[in-house]
PDB file of C-alpha atoms in Angstrom:
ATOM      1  CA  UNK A 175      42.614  98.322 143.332  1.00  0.00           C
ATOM      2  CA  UNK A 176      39.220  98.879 145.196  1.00  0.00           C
ATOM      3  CA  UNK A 177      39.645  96.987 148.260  1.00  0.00           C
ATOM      4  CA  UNK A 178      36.749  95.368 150.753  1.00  0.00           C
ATOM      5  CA  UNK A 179      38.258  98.322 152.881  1.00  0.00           C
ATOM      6  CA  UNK A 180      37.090 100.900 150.848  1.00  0.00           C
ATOM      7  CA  UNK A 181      33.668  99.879 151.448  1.00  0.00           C
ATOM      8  CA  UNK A 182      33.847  98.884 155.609  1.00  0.00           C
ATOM      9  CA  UNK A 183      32.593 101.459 157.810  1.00  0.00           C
ATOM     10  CA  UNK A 184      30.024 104.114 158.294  1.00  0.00           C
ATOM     11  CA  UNK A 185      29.925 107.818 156.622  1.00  0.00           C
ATOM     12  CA  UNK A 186      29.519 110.570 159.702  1.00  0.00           C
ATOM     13  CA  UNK A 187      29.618 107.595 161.845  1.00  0.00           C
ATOM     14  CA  UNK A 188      25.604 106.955 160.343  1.00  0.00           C
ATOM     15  CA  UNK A 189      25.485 105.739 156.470  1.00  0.00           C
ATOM     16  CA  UNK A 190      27.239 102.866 155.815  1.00  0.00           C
ATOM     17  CA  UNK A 191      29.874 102.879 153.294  1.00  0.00           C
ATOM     18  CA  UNK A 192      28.903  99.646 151.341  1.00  0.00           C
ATOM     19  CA  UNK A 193      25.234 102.114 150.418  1.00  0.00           C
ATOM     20  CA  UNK A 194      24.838 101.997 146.636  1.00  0.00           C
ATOM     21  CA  UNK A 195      24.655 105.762 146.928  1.00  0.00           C
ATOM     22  CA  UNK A 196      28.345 106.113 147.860  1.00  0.00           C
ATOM     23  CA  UNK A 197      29.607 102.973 145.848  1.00  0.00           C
ATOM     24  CA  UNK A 198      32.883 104.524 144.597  1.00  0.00           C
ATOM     25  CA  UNK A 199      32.524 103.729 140.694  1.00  0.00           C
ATOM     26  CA  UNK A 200      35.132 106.571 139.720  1.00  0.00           C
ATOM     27  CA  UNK A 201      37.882 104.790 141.924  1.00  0.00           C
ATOM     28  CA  UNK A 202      37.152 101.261 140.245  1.00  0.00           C
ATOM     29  CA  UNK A 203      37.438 102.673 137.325  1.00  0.00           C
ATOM     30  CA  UNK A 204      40.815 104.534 137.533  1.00  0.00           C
ATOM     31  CA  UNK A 205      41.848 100.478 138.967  1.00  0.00           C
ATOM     32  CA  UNK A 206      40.511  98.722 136.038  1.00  0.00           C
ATOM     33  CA  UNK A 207      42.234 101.858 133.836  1.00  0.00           C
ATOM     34  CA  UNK A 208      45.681 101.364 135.360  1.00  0.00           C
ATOM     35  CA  UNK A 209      45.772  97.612 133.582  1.00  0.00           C
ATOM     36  CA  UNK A 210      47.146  98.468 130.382  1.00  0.00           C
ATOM     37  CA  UNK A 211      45.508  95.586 128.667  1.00  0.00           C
ATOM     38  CA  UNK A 212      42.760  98.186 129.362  1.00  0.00           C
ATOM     39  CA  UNK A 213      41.524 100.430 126.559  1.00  0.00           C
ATOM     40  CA  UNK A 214      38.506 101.609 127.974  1.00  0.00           C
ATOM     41  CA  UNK A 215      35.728 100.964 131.210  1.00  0.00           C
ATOM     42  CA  UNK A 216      32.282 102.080 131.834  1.00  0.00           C
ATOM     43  CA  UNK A 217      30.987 101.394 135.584  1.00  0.00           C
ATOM     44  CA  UNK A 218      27.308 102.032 136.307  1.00  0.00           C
ATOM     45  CA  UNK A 219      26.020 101.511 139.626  1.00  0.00           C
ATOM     46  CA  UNK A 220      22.563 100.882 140.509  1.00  0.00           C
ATOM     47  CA  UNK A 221      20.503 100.535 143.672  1.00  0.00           C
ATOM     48  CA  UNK A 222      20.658  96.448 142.875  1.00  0.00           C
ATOM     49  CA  UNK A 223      23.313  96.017 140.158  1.00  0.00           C
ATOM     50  CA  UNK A 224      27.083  97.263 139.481  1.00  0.00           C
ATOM     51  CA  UNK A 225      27.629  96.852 135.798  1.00  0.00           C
ATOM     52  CA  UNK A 226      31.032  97.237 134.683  1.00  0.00           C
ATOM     53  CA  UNK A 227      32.175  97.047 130.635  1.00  0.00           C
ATOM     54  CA  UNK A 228      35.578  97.130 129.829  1.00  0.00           C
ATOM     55  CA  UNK A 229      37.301  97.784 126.221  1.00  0.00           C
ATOM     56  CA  UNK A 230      40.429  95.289 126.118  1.00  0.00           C
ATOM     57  CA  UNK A 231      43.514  96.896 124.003  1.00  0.00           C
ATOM     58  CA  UNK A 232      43.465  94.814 120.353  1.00  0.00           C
ATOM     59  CA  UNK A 233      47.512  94.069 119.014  1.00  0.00           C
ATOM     60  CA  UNK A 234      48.435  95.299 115.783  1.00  0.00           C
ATOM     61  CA  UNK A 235      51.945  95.451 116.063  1.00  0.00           C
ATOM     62  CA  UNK A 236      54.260  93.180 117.250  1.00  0.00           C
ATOM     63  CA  UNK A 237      57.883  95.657 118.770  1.00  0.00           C
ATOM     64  CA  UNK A 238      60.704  93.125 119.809  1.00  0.00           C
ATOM     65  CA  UNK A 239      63.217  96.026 120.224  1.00  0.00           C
ATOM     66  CA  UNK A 240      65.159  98.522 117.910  1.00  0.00           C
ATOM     67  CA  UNK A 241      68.312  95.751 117.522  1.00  0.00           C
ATOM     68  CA  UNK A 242      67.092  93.005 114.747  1.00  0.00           C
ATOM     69  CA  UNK A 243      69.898  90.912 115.872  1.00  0.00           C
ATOM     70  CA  UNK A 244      69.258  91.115 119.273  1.00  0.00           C
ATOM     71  CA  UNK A 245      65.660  89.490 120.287  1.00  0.00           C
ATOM     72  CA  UNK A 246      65.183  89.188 124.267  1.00  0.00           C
ATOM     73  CA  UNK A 247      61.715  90.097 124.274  1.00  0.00           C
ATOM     74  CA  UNK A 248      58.834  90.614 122.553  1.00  0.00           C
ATOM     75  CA  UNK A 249      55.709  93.038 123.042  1.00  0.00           C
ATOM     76  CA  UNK A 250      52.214  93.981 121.435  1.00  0.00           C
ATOM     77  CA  UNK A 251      51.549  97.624 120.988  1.00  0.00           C
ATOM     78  CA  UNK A 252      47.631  98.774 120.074  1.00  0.00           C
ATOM     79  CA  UNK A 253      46.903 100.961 117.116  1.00  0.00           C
ATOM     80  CA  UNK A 254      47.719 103.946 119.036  1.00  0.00           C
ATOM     81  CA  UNK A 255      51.645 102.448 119.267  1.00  0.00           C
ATOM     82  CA  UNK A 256      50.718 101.521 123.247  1.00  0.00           C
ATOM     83  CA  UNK A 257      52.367  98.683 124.579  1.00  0.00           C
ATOM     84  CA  UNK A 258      50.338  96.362 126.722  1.00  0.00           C
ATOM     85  CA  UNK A 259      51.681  92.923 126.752  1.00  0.00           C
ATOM     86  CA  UNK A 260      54.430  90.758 126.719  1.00  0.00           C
ATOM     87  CA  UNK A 261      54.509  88.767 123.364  1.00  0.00           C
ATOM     88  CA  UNK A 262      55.788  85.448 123.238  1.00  0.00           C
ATOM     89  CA  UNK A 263      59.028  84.562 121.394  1.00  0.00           C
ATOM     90  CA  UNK A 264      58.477  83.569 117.703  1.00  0.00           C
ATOM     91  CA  UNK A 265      61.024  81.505 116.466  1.00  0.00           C
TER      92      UNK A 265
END
């Protein structure tokens, strides 16, 4: 997570660190990455906008473990068989 820290301060003790110039966009977008409900982001940062799209993970499968008997939870995976999400229990 980028924190209100991250962006406090001054560079050399002269720039401050909230400058567009130094806006860390690769750091927000390793935090928005480390969601898993996260496919995908894009962060642009301008001199008077931060624009930040994100690519959600789509289900296609549903895994509720390797024992059909046995059904404690549930979980969507993506296309790419990467689990993301708790599932709900369907009954």
């Amino acid at each position: 997570m980028v924190r209100p820290t991250a962006l406090g301060g001054r560079l050399w003790n002269i720039i401050p660190k909230h400058n567009w110039l130094l806006f860390p966009g690769s750091k927000l977008r390793a935090s928005i990455l480390a969601h898993p409900a996260f496919k995908d982001a894009k962060v642009e940062v301008g001199q008077n906008a931060l624009s930040i799209t994100v690519e959600e993970r789509k289900p296609a499968y549903l895994w509720c473990g390797n024992d059909p008997k046995v059904i404690e939870s549930c979980f969507f995976a993506d296309s790419e068989a990467i689990i993301f999400a708790d599932a709900p229990i369907f009954s």
